[in-house]
PDB file of C-alpha atoms in Angstrom:
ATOM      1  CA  UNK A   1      54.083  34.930 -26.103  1.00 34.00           C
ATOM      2  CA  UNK A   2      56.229  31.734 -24.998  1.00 33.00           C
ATOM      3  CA  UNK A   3      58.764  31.009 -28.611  1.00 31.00           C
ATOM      4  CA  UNK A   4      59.906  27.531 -28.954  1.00 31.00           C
ATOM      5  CA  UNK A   5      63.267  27.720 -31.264  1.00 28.00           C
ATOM      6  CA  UNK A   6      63.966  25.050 -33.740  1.00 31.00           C
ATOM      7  CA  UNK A   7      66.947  23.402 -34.365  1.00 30.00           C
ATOM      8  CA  UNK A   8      68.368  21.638 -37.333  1.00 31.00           C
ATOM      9  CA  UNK A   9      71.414  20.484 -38.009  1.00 31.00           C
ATOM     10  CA  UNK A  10      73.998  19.614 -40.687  1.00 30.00           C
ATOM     11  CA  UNK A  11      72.223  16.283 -41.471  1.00 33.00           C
ATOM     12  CA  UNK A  12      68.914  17.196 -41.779  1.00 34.00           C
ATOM     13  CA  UNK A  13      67.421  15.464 -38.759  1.00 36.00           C
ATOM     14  CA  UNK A  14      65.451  17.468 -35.936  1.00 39.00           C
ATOM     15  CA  UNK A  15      66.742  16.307 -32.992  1.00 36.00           C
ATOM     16  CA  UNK A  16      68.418  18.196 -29.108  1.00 37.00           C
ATOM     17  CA  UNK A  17      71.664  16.401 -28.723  1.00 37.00           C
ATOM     18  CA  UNK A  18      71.609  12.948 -29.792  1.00 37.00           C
ATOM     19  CA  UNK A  19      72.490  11.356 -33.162  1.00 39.00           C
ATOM     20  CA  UNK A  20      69.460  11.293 -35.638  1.00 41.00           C
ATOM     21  CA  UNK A  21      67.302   7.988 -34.766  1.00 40.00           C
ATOM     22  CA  UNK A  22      64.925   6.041 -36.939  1.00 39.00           C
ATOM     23  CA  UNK A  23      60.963   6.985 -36.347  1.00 39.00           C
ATOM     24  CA  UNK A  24      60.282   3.024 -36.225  1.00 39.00           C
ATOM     25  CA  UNK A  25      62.561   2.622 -33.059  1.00 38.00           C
ATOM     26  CA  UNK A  26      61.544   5.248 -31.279  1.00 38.00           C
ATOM     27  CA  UNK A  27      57.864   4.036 -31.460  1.00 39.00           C
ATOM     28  CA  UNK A  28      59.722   0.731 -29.948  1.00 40.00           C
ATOM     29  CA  UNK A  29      61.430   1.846 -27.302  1.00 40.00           C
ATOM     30  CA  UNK A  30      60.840   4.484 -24.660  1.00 42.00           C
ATOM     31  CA  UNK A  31      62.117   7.803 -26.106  1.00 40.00           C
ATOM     32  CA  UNK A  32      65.350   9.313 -23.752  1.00 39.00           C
ATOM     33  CA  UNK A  33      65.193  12.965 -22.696  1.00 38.00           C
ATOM     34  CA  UNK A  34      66.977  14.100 -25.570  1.00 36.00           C
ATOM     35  CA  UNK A  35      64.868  12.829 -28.609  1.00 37.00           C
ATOM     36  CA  UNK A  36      61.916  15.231 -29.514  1.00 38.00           C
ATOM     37  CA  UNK A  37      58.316  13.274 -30.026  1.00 37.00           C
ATOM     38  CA  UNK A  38      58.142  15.361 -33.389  1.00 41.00           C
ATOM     39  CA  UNK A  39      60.674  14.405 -35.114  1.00 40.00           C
ATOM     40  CA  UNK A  40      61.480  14.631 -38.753  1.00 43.00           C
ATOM     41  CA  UNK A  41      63.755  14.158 -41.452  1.00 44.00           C
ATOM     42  CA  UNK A  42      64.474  16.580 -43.742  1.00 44.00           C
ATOM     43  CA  UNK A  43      65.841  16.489 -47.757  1.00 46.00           C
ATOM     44  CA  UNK A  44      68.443  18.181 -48.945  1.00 49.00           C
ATOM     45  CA  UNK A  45      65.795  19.195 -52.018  1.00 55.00           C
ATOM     46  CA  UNK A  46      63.812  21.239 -49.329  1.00 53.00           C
ATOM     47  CA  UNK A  47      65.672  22.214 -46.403  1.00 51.00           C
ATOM     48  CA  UNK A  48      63.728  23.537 -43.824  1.00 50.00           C
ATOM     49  CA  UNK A  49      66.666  25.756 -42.766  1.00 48.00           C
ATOM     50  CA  UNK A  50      64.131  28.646 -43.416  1.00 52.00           C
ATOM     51  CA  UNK A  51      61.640  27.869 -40.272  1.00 53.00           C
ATOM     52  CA  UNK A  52      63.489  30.183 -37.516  1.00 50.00           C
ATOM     53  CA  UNK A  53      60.940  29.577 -34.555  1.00 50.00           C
ATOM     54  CA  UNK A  54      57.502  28.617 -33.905  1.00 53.00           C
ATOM     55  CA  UNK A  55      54.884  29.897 -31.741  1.00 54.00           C
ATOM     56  CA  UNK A  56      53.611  27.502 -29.066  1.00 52.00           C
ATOM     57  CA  UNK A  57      50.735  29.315 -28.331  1.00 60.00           C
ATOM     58  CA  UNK A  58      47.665  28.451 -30.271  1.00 68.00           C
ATOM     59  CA  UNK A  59      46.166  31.597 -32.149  1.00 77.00           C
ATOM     60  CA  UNK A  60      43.393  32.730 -34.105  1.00 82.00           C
ATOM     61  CA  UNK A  61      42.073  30.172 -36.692  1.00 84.00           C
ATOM     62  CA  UNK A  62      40.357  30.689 -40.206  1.00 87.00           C
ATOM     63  CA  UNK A  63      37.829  27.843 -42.389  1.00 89.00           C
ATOM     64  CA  UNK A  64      38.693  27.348 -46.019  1.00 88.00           C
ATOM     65  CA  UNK A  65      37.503  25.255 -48.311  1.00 87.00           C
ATOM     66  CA  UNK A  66      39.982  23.228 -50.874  1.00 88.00           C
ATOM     67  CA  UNK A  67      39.484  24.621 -54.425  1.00 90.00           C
ATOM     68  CA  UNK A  68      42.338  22.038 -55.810  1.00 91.00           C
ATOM     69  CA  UNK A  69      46.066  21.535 -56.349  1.00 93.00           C
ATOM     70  CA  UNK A  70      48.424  22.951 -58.798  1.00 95.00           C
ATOM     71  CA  UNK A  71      52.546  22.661 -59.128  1.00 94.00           C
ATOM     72  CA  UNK A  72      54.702  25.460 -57.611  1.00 90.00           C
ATOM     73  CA  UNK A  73      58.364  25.194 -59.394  1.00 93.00           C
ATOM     74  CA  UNK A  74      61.611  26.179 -57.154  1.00 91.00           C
ATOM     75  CA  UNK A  75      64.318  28.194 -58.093  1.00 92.00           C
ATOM     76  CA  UNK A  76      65.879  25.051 -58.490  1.00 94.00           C
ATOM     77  CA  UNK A  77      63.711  23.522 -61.134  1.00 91.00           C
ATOM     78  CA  UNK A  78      62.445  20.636 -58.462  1.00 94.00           C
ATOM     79  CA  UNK A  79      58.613  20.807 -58.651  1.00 95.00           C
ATOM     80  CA  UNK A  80      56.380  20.907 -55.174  1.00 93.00           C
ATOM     81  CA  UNK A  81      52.736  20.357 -54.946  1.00 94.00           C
ATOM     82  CA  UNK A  82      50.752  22.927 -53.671  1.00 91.00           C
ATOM     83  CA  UNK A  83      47.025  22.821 -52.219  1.00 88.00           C
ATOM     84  CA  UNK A  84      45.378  25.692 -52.765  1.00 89.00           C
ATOM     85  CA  UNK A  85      42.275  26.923 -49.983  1.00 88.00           C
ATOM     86  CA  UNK A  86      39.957  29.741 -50.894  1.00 87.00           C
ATOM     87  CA  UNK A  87      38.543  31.431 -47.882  1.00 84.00           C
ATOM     88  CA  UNK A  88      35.951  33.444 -49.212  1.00 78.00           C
ATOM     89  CA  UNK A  89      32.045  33.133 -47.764  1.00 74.00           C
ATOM     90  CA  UNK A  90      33.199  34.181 -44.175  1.00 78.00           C
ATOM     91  CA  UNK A  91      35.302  33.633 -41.298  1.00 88.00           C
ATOM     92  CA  UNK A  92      33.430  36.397 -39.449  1.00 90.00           C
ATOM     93  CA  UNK A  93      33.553  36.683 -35.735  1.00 91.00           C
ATOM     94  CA  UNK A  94      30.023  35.416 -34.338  1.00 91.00           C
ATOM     95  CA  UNK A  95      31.209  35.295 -30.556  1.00 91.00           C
ATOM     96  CA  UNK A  96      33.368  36.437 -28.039  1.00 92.00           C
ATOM     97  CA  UNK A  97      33.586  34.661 -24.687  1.00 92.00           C
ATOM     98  CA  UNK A  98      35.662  36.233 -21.960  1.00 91.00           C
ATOM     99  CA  UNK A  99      37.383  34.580 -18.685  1.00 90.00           C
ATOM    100  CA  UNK A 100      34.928  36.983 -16.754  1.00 92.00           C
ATOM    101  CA  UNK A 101      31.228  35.848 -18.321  1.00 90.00           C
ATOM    102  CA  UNK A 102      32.743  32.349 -19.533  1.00 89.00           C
ATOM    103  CA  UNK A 103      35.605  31.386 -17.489  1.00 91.00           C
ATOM    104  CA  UNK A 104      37.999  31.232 -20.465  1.00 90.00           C
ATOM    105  CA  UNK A 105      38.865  33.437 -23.401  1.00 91.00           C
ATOM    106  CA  UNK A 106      37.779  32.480 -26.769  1.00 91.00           C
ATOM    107  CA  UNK A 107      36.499  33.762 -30.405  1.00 92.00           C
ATOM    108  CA  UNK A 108      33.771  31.825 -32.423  1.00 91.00           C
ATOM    109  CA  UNK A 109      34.258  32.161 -35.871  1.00 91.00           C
ATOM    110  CA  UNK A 110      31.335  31.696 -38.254  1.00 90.00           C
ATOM    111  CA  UNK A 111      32.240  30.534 -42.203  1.00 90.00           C
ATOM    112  CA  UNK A 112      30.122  29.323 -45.506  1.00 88.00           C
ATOM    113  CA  UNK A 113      27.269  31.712 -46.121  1.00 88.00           C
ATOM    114  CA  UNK A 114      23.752  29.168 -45.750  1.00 88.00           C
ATOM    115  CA  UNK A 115      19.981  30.064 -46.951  1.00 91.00           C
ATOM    116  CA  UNK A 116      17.825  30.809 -43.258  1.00 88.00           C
ATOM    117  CA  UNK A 117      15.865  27.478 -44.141  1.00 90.00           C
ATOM    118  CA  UNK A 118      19.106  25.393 -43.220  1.00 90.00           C
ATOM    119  CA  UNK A 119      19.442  26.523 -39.844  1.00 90.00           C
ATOM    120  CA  UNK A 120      17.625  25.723 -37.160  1.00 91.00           C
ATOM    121  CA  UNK A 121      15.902  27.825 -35.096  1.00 93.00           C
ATOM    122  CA  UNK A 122      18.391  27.873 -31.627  1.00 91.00           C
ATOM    123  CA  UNK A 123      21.227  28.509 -34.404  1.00 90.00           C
ATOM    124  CA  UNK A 124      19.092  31.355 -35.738  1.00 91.00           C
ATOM    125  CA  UNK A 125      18.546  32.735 -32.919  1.00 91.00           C
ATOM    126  CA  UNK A 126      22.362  32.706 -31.784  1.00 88.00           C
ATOM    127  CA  UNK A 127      23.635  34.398 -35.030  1.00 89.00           C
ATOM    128  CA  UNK A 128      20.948  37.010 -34.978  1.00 89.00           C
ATOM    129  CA  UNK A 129      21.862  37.955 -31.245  1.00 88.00           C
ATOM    130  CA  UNK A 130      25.383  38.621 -32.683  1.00 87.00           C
ATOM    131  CA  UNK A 131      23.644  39.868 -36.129  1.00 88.00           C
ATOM    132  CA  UNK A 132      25.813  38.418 -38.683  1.00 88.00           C
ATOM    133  CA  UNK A 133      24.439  36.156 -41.704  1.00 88.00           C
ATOM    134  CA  UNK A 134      23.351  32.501 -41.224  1.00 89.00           C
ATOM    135  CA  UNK A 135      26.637  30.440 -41.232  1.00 89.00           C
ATOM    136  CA  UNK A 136      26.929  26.778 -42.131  1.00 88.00           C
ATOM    137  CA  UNK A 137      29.927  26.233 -40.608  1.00 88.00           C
ATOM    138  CA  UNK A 138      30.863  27.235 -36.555  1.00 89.00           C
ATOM    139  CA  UNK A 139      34.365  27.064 -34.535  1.00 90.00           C
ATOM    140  CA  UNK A 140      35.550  28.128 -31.704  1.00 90.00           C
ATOM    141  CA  UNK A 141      39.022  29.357 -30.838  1.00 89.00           C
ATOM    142  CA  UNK A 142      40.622  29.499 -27.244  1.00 90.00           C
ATOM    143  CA  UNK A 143      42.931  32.701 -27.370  1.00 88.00           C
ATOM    144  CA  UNK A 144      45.299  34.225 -24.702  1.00 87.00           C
ATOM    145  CA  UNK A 145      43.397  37.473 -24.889  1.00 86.00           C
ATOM    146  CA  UNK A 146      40.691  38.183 -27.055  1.00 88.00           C
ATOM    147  CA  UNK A 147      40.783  42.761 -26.734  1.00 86.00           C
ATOM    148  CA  UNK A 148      41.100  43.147 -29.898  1.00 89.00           C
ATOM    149  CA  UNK A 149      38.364  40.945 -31.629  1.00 91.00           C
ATOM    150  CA  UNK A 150      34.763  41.703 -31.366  1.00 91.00           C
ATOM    151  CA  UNK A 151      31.349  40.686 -32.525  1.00 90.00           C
ATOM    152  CA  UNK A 152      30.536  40.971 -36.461  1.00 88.00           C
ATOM    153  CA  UNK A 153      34.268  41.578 -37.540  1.00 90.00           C
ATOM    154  CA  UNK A 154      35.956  40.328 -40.792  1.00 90.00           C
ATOM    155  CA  UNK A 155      38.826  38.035 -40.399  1.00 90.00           C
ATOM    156  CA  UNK A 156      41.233  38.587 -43.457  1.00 87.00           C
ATOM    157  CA  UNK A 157      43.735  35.905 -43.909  1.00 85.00           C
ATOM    158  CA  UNK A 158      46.557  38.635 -45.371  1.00 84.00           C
ATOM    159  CA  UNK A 159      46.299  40.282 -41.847  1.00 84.00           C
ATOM    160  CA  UNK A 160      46.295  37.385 -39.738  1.00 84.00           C
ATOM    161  CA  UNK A 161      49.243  35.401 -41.018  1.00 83.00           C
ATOM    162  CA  UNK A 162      52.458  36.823 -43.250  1.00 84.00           C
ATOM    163  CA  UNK A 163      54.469  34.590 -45.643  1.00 82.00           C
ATOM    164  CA  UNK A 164      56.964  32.126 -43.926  1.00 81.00           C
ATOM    165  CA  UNK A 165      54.273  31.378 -41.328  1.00 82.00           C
ATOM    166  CA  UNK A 166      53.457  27.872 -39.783  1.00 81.00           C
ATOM    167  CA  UNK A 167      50.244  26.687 -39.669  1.00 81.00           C
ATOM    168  CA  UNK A 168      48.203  23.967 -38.481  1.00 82.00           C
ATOM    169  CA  UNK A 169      45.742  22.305 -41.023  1.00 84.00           C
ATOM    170  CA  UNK A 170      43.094  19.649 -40.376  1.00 84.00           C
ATOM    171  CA  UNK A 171      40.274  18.850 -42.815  1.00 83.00           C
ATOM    172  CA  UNK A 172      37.204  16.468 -43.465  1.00 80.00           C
ATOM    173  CA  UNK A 173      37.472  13.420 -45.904  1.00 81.00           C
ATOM    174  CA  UNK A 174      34.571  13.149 -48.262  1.00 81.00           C
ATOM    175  CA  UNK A 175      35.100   9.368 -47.839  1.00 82.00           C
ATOM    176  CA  UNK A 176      35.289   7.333 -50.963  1.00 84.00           C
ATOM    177  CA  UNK A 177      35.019   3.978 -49.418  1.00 86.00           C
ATOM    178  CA  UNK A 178      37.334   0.760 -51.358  1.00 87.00           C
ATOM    179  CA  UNK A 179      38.891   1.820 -54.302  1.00 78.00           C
TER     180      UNK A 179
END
């Protein structure tokens, strides 16, 4: 599994060899060899000094739904907000395609529990080939190898990712239009 180290240093700034740069010139300019496309500016109020390495391979993923935010309080005393995701209602594996029947390796994952009446029939039929419960919600997730997932099982968040872990999040606006 390829590891991408991170560096930061004494000021704060994410960045290989060159001084720290501002985000508005580099969106200017070409950036040199030595500036990083993702960079970022840390506080001194939360130092990222605790992010050791990140993956670069993209993993398994699990659906959640947003159940609201709340205030988590450093040792400090300096307040962060928190969202907090329930994943209940799923995340059960519906597919597996391998590089031999497919041509690439991959897991579906299947989440939000649906009445049969909400489904059509082609998506019936799909989830009762694997025979797991009608699911509103369907993703798929390309994987190096996929040996040790298979059709039906339970993903648990607590086994899949431990605390200090960095994950990707992307989500759907309800939309509210002009306020």
């Amino acid at each position: 599994m390829p590891i991408a180290t991170l560096s930061l240093h004494s000021l704060g700034y994410c960045c290989q060899k060159s001084p720290p740069f501002s985000l508005k010139s580099s969106f200017l300019s070409k950036p040199t060899k030595t500036q990083f496309s993702f960079a970022f500016k840390t506080t001194e109020k939360r130092p990222f000094s605790h992010i050791v390495s990140m993956s670069m391979e993209a993993g398994i993923g699990v659906m959640g739904t947003k159940l609201g935010m709340m205030s988590f309080f450093e040792t400090d005393g300096t307040v962060v907000p928190v969202t907090v995701v329930g994943f209940r209602e799923g995340n059960i594996v519906t597919q597996v395609k391998t590089s031999a029947t497919d041509g690439y390796d991959a897991v579906q994952v299947g989440y939000r529990r649906v009445r049969d009446k909400k489904l059509t029939k082609p998506e019936l039929g799909h989830l009762g080939k694997a025979g797991v419960i009608p699911m509103r919600h369907l993703q798929e997730f390309r994987l190096q190898s996929v040996g040790e997932f298979e059709t039906g099982q339970k993903l648990a968040v607590e086994e899949i990712f431990k605390e200090g872990d960095l994950v990707d999040v992307s989500g759907t606006t309800i939309g509210k239009g002009f306020q």
